[in-house]
């Protein structure tokens, strides 16, 4: 079954920029992709449903295990599960300039630049990994939305011919995204793939609700967009990237993105054509890794492109919406079509979307 995989992960990357693909002409950009026809977001939006309850194959008992209340038990009772958790760093609260007045994509609502205050919080230093997600699933029996739907979106360049040949549908505006039956976090490129050799890579094919379920099981939560962006900037003011304004200072790569021509050729000059193990590139000033690149990261905010310039205190985004904000770009981002590996950049997906370049990390206000 195909759901409303956002026009946005797609248009988010092809809209308003030169489209390199001849099959992706301007006249097609506005067309609803096959399968996302009419984008039946209303019917298919599962955001309002408690993930613990919605996942019918999960027993009530195991659903309770990843509810917040159930985690209010002594740390020792969590045993090995807890040691599996990501290390966190304290991000001291403060004021920062959120967004930019020189947006790469004005329609994304990257601007205007505005003063925002966020309180102190702890943040996972890394994206949640396959191993960590496995420990959550082991402990709770959680079943992800992609597993329930029976498919997820995979970048064509990663698929074997066997899998590709079974697919007849594609997304017109972004033909490199293919809905693959049986693709989910354990089988990132479909049934003939697995994660055995990438336990420390970011978990992929997780929906927003899946990410929320993981974080609340870990007694954490998703970051707000403001927290995420404050953290991304690592204490630097008005810079493009977590480390400054130069993409490759001293010729060094600071993030896992795409080198070469998208979507035909990825030279892997940074060492990786797919995801990399978390923490393979230098940390930012706050000790956070892969804030841009590797996997996109879900935030808790609903999507909206209009922002007040009034000074904001712990903004949490609009009260409702149809899409959630994701930040940081991924290993698929190249300046030519998806210049979104910047702290101010943002994109969106419906909460039930999942794909081979979208993951998350958690934050917490608790003492660590
Ligand atoms: C999950 O459970 C399986 C089967 O019991 C075990 O082999 C594996 O080590 C566990 N993984 C994690 C990360 O807890
Ligand atoms: Ca790369
Ligand atoms: Ca990332």
GROMACS .gro file of C-alpha atoms and ligand atoms in nm:
model
  384
    1UNK     CA    1   0.000   0.000   0.000
    2UNK     CA    2   0.126   0.340  -0.090
    3UNK     CA    3   0.063   0.620   0.141
    4UNK     CA    4   0.117   0.986   0.116
    5UNK     CA    5   0.488   0.986   0.113
    6UNK     CA    6   0.531   1.351   0.107
    7UNK     CA    7   0.553   1.525  -0.209
    8UNK     CA    8   0.788   1.705   0.014
    9UNK     CA    9   1.074   1.469   0.061
   10UNK     CA   10   1.054   1.478  -0.312
   11UNK     CA   11   0.955   1.830  -0.398
   12UNK     CA   12   1.153   1.929  -0.095
   13UNK     CA   13   1.446   1.834  -0.306
   14UNK     CA   14   1.343   1.924  -0.659
   15UNK     CA   15   1.122   2.223  -0.617
   16UNK     CA   16   1.249   2.563  -0.712
   17UNK     CA   17   1.592   2.442  -0.806
   18UNK     CA   18   1.736   2.339  -1.132
   19UNK     CA   19   1.619   1.992  -1.195
   20UNK     CA   20   1.895   1.789  -1.342
   21UNK     CA   21   1.677   1.508  -1.458
   22UNK     CA   22   1.521   1.537  -1.799
   23UNK     CA   23   1.239   1.316  -1.680
   24UNK     CA   24   1.165   1.574  -1.420
   25UNK     CA   25   1.049   1.869  -1.623
   26UNK     CA   26   0.878   2.169  -1.478
   27UNK     CA   27   0.542   2.049  -1.603
   28UNK     CA   28   0.575   1.742  -1.385
   29UNK     CA   29   0.676   1.914  -1.071
   30UNK     CA   30   0.323   2.001  -0.975
   31UNK     CA   31   0.180   1.664  -1.062
   32UNK     CA   32   0.092   1.432  -0.781
   33UNK     CA   33   0.318   1.131  -0.788
   34UNK     CA   34   0.166   0.804  -0.879
   35UNK     CA   35   0.036   0.641  -0.566
   36UNK     CA   36   0.039   0.962  -0.371
   37UNK     CA   37  -0.245   1.059  -0.603
   38UNK     CA   38  -0.435   1.353  -0.471
   39UNK     CA   39  -0.221   1.314  -0.164
   40UNK     CA   40  -0.494   1.168   0.058
   41UNK     CA   41  -0.316   1.300   0.359
   42UNK     CA   42  -0.635   1.352   0.555
   43UNK     CA   43  -0.739   0.990   0.540
   44UNK     CA   44  -0.394   0.852   0.577
   45UNK     CA   45  -0.262   1.078   0.844
   46UNK     CA   46  -0.197   0.863   1.144
   47UNK     CA   47  -0.045   1.135   1.356
   48UNK     CA   48  -0.343   1.164   1.585
   49UNK     CA   49  -0.330   0.796   1.673
   50UNK     CA   50  -0.134   0.684   1.973
   51UNK     CA   51   0.141   0.474   1.818
   52UNK     CA   52   0.124   0.232   2.108
   53UNK     CA   53  -0.239   0.160   2.040
   54UNK     CA   54  -0.233   0.187   1.666
   55UNK     CA   55   0.013  -0.092   1.622
   56UNK     CA   56  -0.238  -0.369   1.655
   57UNK     CA   57   0.019  -0.643   1.646
   58UNK     CA   58   0.182  -0.507   1.958
   59UNK     CA   59   0.022  -0.644   2.271
   60UNK     CA   60  -0.111  -0.396   2.522
   61UNK     CA   61   0.150  -0.526   2.759
   62UNK     CA   62   0.444  -0.442   2.538
   63UNK     CA   63   0.283  -0.114   2.438
   64UNK     CA   64   0.288  -0.014   2.803
   65UNK     CA   65   0.658  -0.087   2.821
   66UNK     CA   66   0.744   0.198   2.595
   67UNK     CA   67   0.500   0.443   2.745
   68UNK     CA   68   0.660   0.717   2.946
   69UNK     CA   69   0.511   0.609   3.278
   70UNK     CA   70   0.645   0.260   3.244
   71UNK     CA   71   0.995   0.396   3.218
   72UNK     CA   72   0.977   0.566   3.553
   73UNK     CA   73   1.162   0.286   3.719
   74UNK     CA   74   1.510   0.271   3.864
   75UNK     CA   75   1.788   0.280   3.605
   76UNK     CA   76   1.926  -0.054   3.723
   77UNK     CA   77   1.596  -0.219   3.630
   78UNK     CA   78   1.658  -0.116   3.271
   79UNK     CA   79   1.976  -0.321   3.267
   80UNK     CA   80   2.148  -0.362   2.936
   81UNK     CA   81   1.885  -0.169   2.748
   82UNK     CA   82   1.999   0.148   2.912
   83UNK     CA   83   2.367   0.103   2.840
   84UNK     CA   84   2.263   0.069   2.478
   85UNK     CA   85   2.134   0.427   2.485
   86UNK     CA   86   2.319   0.708   2.317
   87UNK     CA   87   2.546   0.923   2.525
   88UNK     CA   88   2.401   1.272   2.571
   89UNK     CA   89   2.554   1.617   2.614
   90UNK     CA   90   2.411   1.907   2.805
   91UNK     CA   91   2.325   2.192   2.573
   92UNK     CA   92   2.319   2.502   2.790
   93UNK     CA   93   2.019   2.717   2.713
   94UNK     CA   94   2.050   3.057   2.558
   95UNK     CA   95   1.951   3.288   2.282
   96UNK     CA   96   2.040   3.235   1.917
   97UNK     CA   97   1.955   3.352   1.568
   98UNK     CA   98   1.724   3.096   1.415
   99UNK     CA   99   1.675   3.073   1.039
  100UNK     CA  100   1.850   3.286   0.781
  101UNK     CA  101   1.793   3.599   0.577
  102UNK     CA  102   1.982   3.438   0.288
  103UNK     CA  103   1.767   3.132   0.239
  104UNK     CA  104   1.869   2.860   0.000
  105UNK     CA  105   1.500   2.783  -0.041
  106UNK     CA  106   1.279   3.080   0.054
  107UNK     CA  107   0.962   2.874   0.008
  108UNK     CA  108   1.081   2.639   0.283
  109UNK     CA  109   1.042   2.913   0.541
  110UNK     CA  110   1.412   2.928   0.620
  111UNK     CA  111   1.370   3.297   0.701
  112UNK     CA  112   1.343   3.545   0.842
  113UNK     CA  113   1.632   3.526   1.081
  114UNK     CA  114   1.489   3.573   1.431
  115UNK     CA  115   1.592   3.574   1.796
  116UNK     CA  116   1.494   3.257   1.978
  117UNK     CA  117   1.565   3.145   2.333
  118UNK     CA  118   1.576   2.778   2.429
  119UNK     CA  119   1.614   2.637   2.779
  120UNK     CA  120   1.889   2.388   2.862
  121UNK     CA  121   1.840   2.031   2.746
  122UNK     CA  122   2.041   1.715   2.688
  123UNK     CA  123   2.080   1.581   2.338
  124UNK     CA  124   2.192   1.246   2.201
  125UNK     CA  125   2.535   1.304   2.052
  126UNK     CA  126   2.446   1.075   1.763
  127UNK     CA  127   2.158   0.963   1.545
  128UNK     CA  128   1.974   0.660   1.689
  129UNK     CA  129   2.142   0.350   1.545
  130UNK     CA  130   2.013   0.017   1.419
  131UNK     CA  131   2.157  -0.150   1.728
  132UNK     CA  132   1.980   0.091   1.960
  133UNK     CA  133   1.653   0.056   1.776
  134UNK     CA  134   1.695  -0.321   1.790
  135UNK     CA  135   1.724  -0.308   2.169
  136UNK     CA  136   1.401  -0.107   2.183
  137UNK     CA  137   1.225  -0.357   1.958
  138UNK     CA  138   1.365  -0.647   2.160
  139UNK     CA  139   1.233  -0.495   2.480
  140UNK     CA  140   0.890  -0.391   2.353
  141UNK     CA  141   0.796  -0.593   2.044
  142UNK     CA  142   0.739  -0.263   1.867
  143UNK     CA  143   0.641  -0.288   1.501
  144UNK     CA  144   0.722   0.015   1.282
  145UNK     CA  145   0.474   0.179   1.048
  146UNK     CA  146   0.672   0.073   0.740
  147UNK     CA  147   0.646  -0.290   0.855
  148UNK     CA  148   0.272  -0.249   0.899
  149UNK     CA  149   0.221  -0.075   0.566
  150UNK     CA  150   0.439  -0.333   0.396
  151UNK     CA  151   0.651  -0.087   0.201
  152UNK     CA  152   0.878   0.212   0.227
  153UNK     CA  153   1.063   0.445  -0.006
  154UNK     CA  154   1.414   0.354  -0.114
  155UNK     CA  155   1.657   0.550  -0.329
  156UNK     CA  156   1.681   0.370  -0.662
  157UNK     CA  157   2.059   0.389  -0.668
  158UNK     CA  158   2.074   0.149  -0.373
  159UNK     CA  159   1.849  -0.122  -0.513
  160UNK     CA  160   1.947  -0.450  -0.673
  161UNK     CA  161   1.809  -0.521  -1.020
  162UNK     CA  162   1.594  -0.799  -0.878
  163UNK     CA  163   1.410  -0.557  -0.653
  164UNK     CA  164   1.397  -0.281  -0.913
  165UNK     CA  165   1.245  -0.508  -1.175
  166UNK     CA  166   0.950  -0.583  -0.947
  167UNK     CA  167   0.854  -0.219  -0.917
  168UNK     CA  168   0.621  -0.060  -1.166
  169UNK     CA  169   0.534   0.258  -0.983
  170UNK     CA  170   0.763   0.552  -0.935
  171UNK     CA  171   0.728   0.909  -0.824
  172UNK     CA  172   0.698   1.118  -1.138
  173UNK     CA  173   0.868   1.425  -1.003
  174UNK     CA  174   1.146   1.230  -0.835
  175UNK     CA  175   1.193   0.904  -1.022
  176UNK     CA  176   1.482   0.805  -0.798
  177UNK     CA  177   1.241   0.725  -0.515
  178UNK     CA  178   1.083   0.383  -0.545
  179UNK     CA  179   0.825   0.227  -0.316
  180UNK     CA  180   0.976  -0.105  -0.220
  181UNK     CA  181   0.768  -0.385  -0.077
  182UNK     CA  182   0.923  -0.529   0.236
  183UNK     CA  183   1.158  -0.235   0.287
  184UNK     CA  184   1.177  -0.130   0.652
  185UNK     CA  185   1.440  -0.066   0.916
  186UNK     CA  186   1.572  -0.424   0.916
  187UNK     CA  187   1.575  -0.441   0.534
  188UNK     CA  188   1.670  -0.088   0.427
  189UNK     CA  189   1.696  -0.168   0.054
  190UNK     CA  190   1.419  -0.427   0.051
  191UNK     CA  191   1.389  -0.795   0.141
  192UNK     CA  192   1.725  -0.892  -0.008
  193UNK     CA  193   1.912  -0.648   0.218
  194UNK     CA  194   1.983  -0.644   0.590
  195UNK     CA  195   2.156  -0.443   0.862
  196UNK     CA  196   2.395  -0.713   0.986
  197UNK     CA  197   2.698  -0.515   0.873
  198UNK     CA  198   2.570  -0.175   0.991
  199UNK     CA  199   2.467  -0.196   1.355
  200UNK     CA  200   2.611   0.149   1.418
  201UNK     CA  201   2.452   0.323   1.121
  202UNK     CA  202   2.147   0.541   1.176
  203UNK     CA  203   1.819   0.350   1.182
  204UNK     CA  204   1.617   0.433   0.868
  205UNK     CA  205   1.257   0.386   0.751
  206UNK     CA  206   1.121   0.511   1.082
  207UNK     CA  207   0.807   0.722   1.077
  208UNK     CA  208   0.756   1.017   1.308
  209UNK     CA  209   0.543   0.801   1.542
  210UNK     CA  210   0.814   0.533   1.543
  211UNK     CA  211   1.069   0.797   1.647
  212UNK     CA  212   0.839   0.928   1.920
  213UNK     CA  213   0.782   0.573   2.048
  214UNK     CA  214   1.155   0.507   2.068
  215UNK     CA  215   1.234   0.834   2.246
  216UNK     CA  216   0.956   0.795   2.502
  217UNK     CA  217   1.066   0.437   2.574
  218UNK     CA  218   1.412   0.579   2.643
  219UNK     CA  219   1.251   0.839   2.869
  220UNK     CA  220   1.340   1.106   2.616
  221UNK     CA  221   1.154   1.299   2.345
  222UNK     CA  222   1.211   1.442   1.998
  223UNK     CA  223   1.376   1.785   1.986
  224UNK     CA  224   1.175   2.088   1.883
  225UNK     CA  225   1.299   2.245   1.562
  226UNK     CA  226   1.438   2.536   1.765
  227UNK     CA  227   1.631   2.302   1.996
  228UNK     CA  228   1.762   2.107   1.700
  229UNK     CA  229   1.879   2.418   1.517
  230UNK     CA  230   2.034   2.572   1.828
  231UNK     CA  231   2.222   2.245   1.880
  232UNK     CA  232   2.323   2.225   1.513
  233UNK     CA  233   2.489   2.566   1.531
  234UNK     CA  234   2.720   2.446   1.807
  235UNK     CA  235   2.760   2.792   1.956
  236UNK     CA  236   2.854   2.960   1.627
  237UNK     CA  237   2.659   3.262   1.513
  238UNK     CA  238   2.502   3.299   1.171
  239UNK     CA  239   2.703   3.023   1.001
  240UNK     CA  240   2.588   2.783   0.733
  241UNK     CA  241   2.714   2.458   0.881
  242UNK     CA  242   2.769   2.322   1.231
  243UNK     CA  243   3.142   2.389   1.188
  244UNK     CA  244   3.140   2.722   0.998
  245UNK     CA  245   3.085   2.857   0.648
  246UNK     CA  246   3.327   2.645   0.442
  247UNK     CA  247   3.195   2.309   0.331
  248UNK     CA  248   3.534   2.136   0.334
  249UNK     CA  249   3.777   2.332   0.554
  250UNK     CA  250   4.134   2.226   0.473
  251UNK     CA  251   3.997   1.981   0.222
  252UNK     CA  252   3.840   1.775   0.498
  253UNK     CA  253   3.486   1.636   0.488
  254UNK     CA  254   3.273   1.728   0.788
  255UNK     CA  255   2.953   1.549   0.692
  256UNK     CA  256   2.826   1.255   0.493
  257UNK     CA  257   2.658   1.409   0.189
  258UNK     CA  258   2.671   1.341  -0.188
  259UNK     CA  259   2.968   1.415  -0.411
  260UNK     CA  260   2.934   1.377  -0.787
  261UNK     CA  261   2.623   1.421  -1.001
  262UNK     CA  262   2.286   1.356  -0.849
  263UNK     CA  263   2.119   1.114  -0.902
  264UNK     CA  264   2.340   0.934  -1.152
  265UNK     CA  265   2.680   0.922  -0.989
  266UNK     CA  266   2.792   0.936  -0.628
  267UNK     CA  267   3.171   0.944  -0.612
  268UNK     CA  268   3.169   0.875  -0.238
  269UNK     CA  269   3.460   1.113  -0.196
  270UNK     CA  270   3.371   1.154   0.172
  271UNK     CA  271   3.408   0.777   0.214
  272UNK     CA  272   3.043   0.678   0.193
  273UNK     CA  273   2.784   0.642  -0.081
  274UNK     CA  274   2.516   0.534   0.167
  275UNK     CA  275   2.485   0.603   0.538
  276UNK     CA  276   2.800   0.604   0.749
  277UNK     CA  277   2.845   0.467   1.099
  278UNK     CA  278   2.737   0.744   1.336
  279UNK     CA  279   3.022   0.968   1.454
  280UNK     CA  280   3.238   0.906   1.146
  281UNK     CA  281   3.284   1.280   1.094
  282UNK     CA  282   3.400   1.550   1.341
  283UNK     CA  283   3.163   1.669   1.615
  284UNK     CA  284   3.046   2.030   1.631
  285UNK     CA  285   3.127   2.271   1.913
  286UNK     CA  286   2.868   2.110   2.138
  287UNK     CA  287   3.005   1.758   2.081
  288UNK     CA  288   2.722   1.653   1.848
  289UNK     CA  289   2.786   1.433   1.544
  290UNK     CA  290   2.616   1.415   1.204
  291UNK     CA  291   2.380   1.705   1.275
  292UNK     CA  292   2.390   1.766   0.903
  293UNK     CA  293   2.419   1.481   0.658
  294UNK     CA  294   2.398   1.104   0.705
  295UNK     CA  295   2.025   1.076   0.793
  296UNK     CA  296   1.758   1.346   0.802
  297UNK     CA  297   1.623   1.387   1.156
  298UNK     CA  298   1.262   1.421   1.266
  299UNK     CA  299   1.169   1.704   1.502
  300UNK     CA  300   0.853   1.740   1.711
  301UNK     CA  301   0.726   2.052   1.528
  302UNK     CA  302   0.442   2.067   1.278
  303UNK     CA  303   0.548   2.230   0.952
  304UNK     CA  304   0.474   2.594   0.882
  305UNK     CA  305   0.664   2.840   0.664
  306UNK     CA  306   0.558   3.165   0.830
  307UNK     CA  307   0.750   3.271   1.139
  308UNK     CA  308   0.711   3.571   1.363
  309UNK     CA  309   1.011   3.798   1.410
  310UNK     CA  310   0.906   3.856   1.773
  311UNK     CA  311   1.155   3.711   2.018
  312UNK     CA  312   1.042   3.355   2.095
  313UNK     CA  313   1.091   3.151   2.410
  314UNK     CA  314   1.106   2.773   2.360
  315UNK     CA  315   0.891   2.779   2.045
  316UNK     CA  316   0.724   2.449   1.969
  317UNK     CA  317   0.586   2.521   1.622
  318UNK     CA  318   0.221   2.540   1.525
  319UNK     CA  319  -0.036   2.349   1.733
  320UNK     CA  320  -0.138   2.131   1.439
  321UNK     CA  321  -0.057   2.059   1.078
  322UNK     CA  322  -0.023   1.788   0.818
  323UNK     CA  323   0.354   1.754   0.802
  324UNK     CA  324   0.636   1.735   1.050
  325UNK     CA  325   0.964   1.924   1.022
  326UNK     CA  326   1.281   1.730   0.952
  327UNK     CA  327   1.628   1.882   0.967
  328UNK     CA  328   1.985   1.835   0.853
  329UNK     CA  329   1.973   1.672   0.511
  330UNK     CA  330   2.118   1.330   0.436
  331UNK     CA  331   2.385   1.132   0.249
  332UNK     CA  332   2.172   1.199  -0.061
  333UNK     CA  333   2.201   1.578  -0.046
  334UNK     CA  334   2.403   1.761  -0.310
  335UNK     CA  335   2.420   2.134  -0.356
  336UNK     CA  336   2.277   2.107  -0.707
  337UNK     CA  337   1.937   1.987  -0.599
  338UNK     CA  338   1.915   1.957  -0.221
  339UNK     CA  339   2.126   2.222  -0.055
  340UNK     CA  340   1.975   2.133   0.278
  341UNK     CA  341   2.276   2.023   0.480
  342UNK     CA  342   2.270   2.365   0.650
  343UNK     CA  343   2.147   2.436   1.004
  344UNK     CA  344   1.880   2.679   0.884
  345UNK     CA  345   1.750   2.445   0.612
  346UNK     CA  346   1.437   2.246   0.674
  347UNK     CA  347   1.203   2.012   0.498
  348UNK     CA  348   0.887   1.822   0.573
  349UNK     CA  349   0.714   1.487   0.555
  350UNK     CA  350   0.378   1.353   0.659
  351UNK     CA  351   0.426   1.182   0.996
  352UNK     CA  352   0.361   0.837   0.851
  353UNK     CA  353   0.633   0.872   0.589
  354UNK     CA  354   0.944   0.661   0.598
  355UNK     CA  355   1.242   0.644   0.367
  356UNK     CA  356   1.597   0.522   0.325
  357UNK     CA  357   1.745   0.856   0.431
  358UNK     CA  358   1.531   0.956   0.730
  359UNK     CA  359   1.610   0.888   1.097
  360UNK     CA  360   1.616   1.079   1.426
  361UNK     CA  361   1.785   1.147   1.760
  362UNK     CA  362   1.632   1.222   2.100
  363UNK     CA  363   1.663   1.492   2.365
  364UNK     CA  364   1.573   1.511   2.730
  365UNK     CA  365   1.533   1.770   2.998
  366UNK     CA  366   1.608   1.515   3.270
  367UNK     CA  367   1.936   1.504   3.457
  368UNK     CA  368   2.156   1.245   3.293
  369LIG     C1  369   1.785  -0.865   2.038
  369LIG     O1  370   1.742  -0.998   2.060
  369LIG     C2  371   1.814  -1.097   1.984
  369LIG     C3  372   1.745  -1.230   2.004
  369LIG     O2  373   1.727  -1.256   2.140
  369LIG     C4  374   1.958  -1.096   2.031
  369LIG     O3  375   2.034  -1.191   1.959
  369LIG     C5  376   2.018  -0.958   2.008
  369LIG     O4  377   2.149  -0.952   2.059
  369LIG     C6  378   1.932  -0.851   2.075
  369LIG     N1  379   1.984  -0.722   2.029
  369LIG     C7  380   1.990  -0.615   2.105
  369LIG     C8  381   2.053  -0.497   2.045
  369LIG     O5  382   1.947  -0.610   2.219
  370LIG    CA1  383   2.871   1.048   0.113
  371LIG    CA1  384   2.184   1.375   1.056
   0.00000   0.00000   0.00000
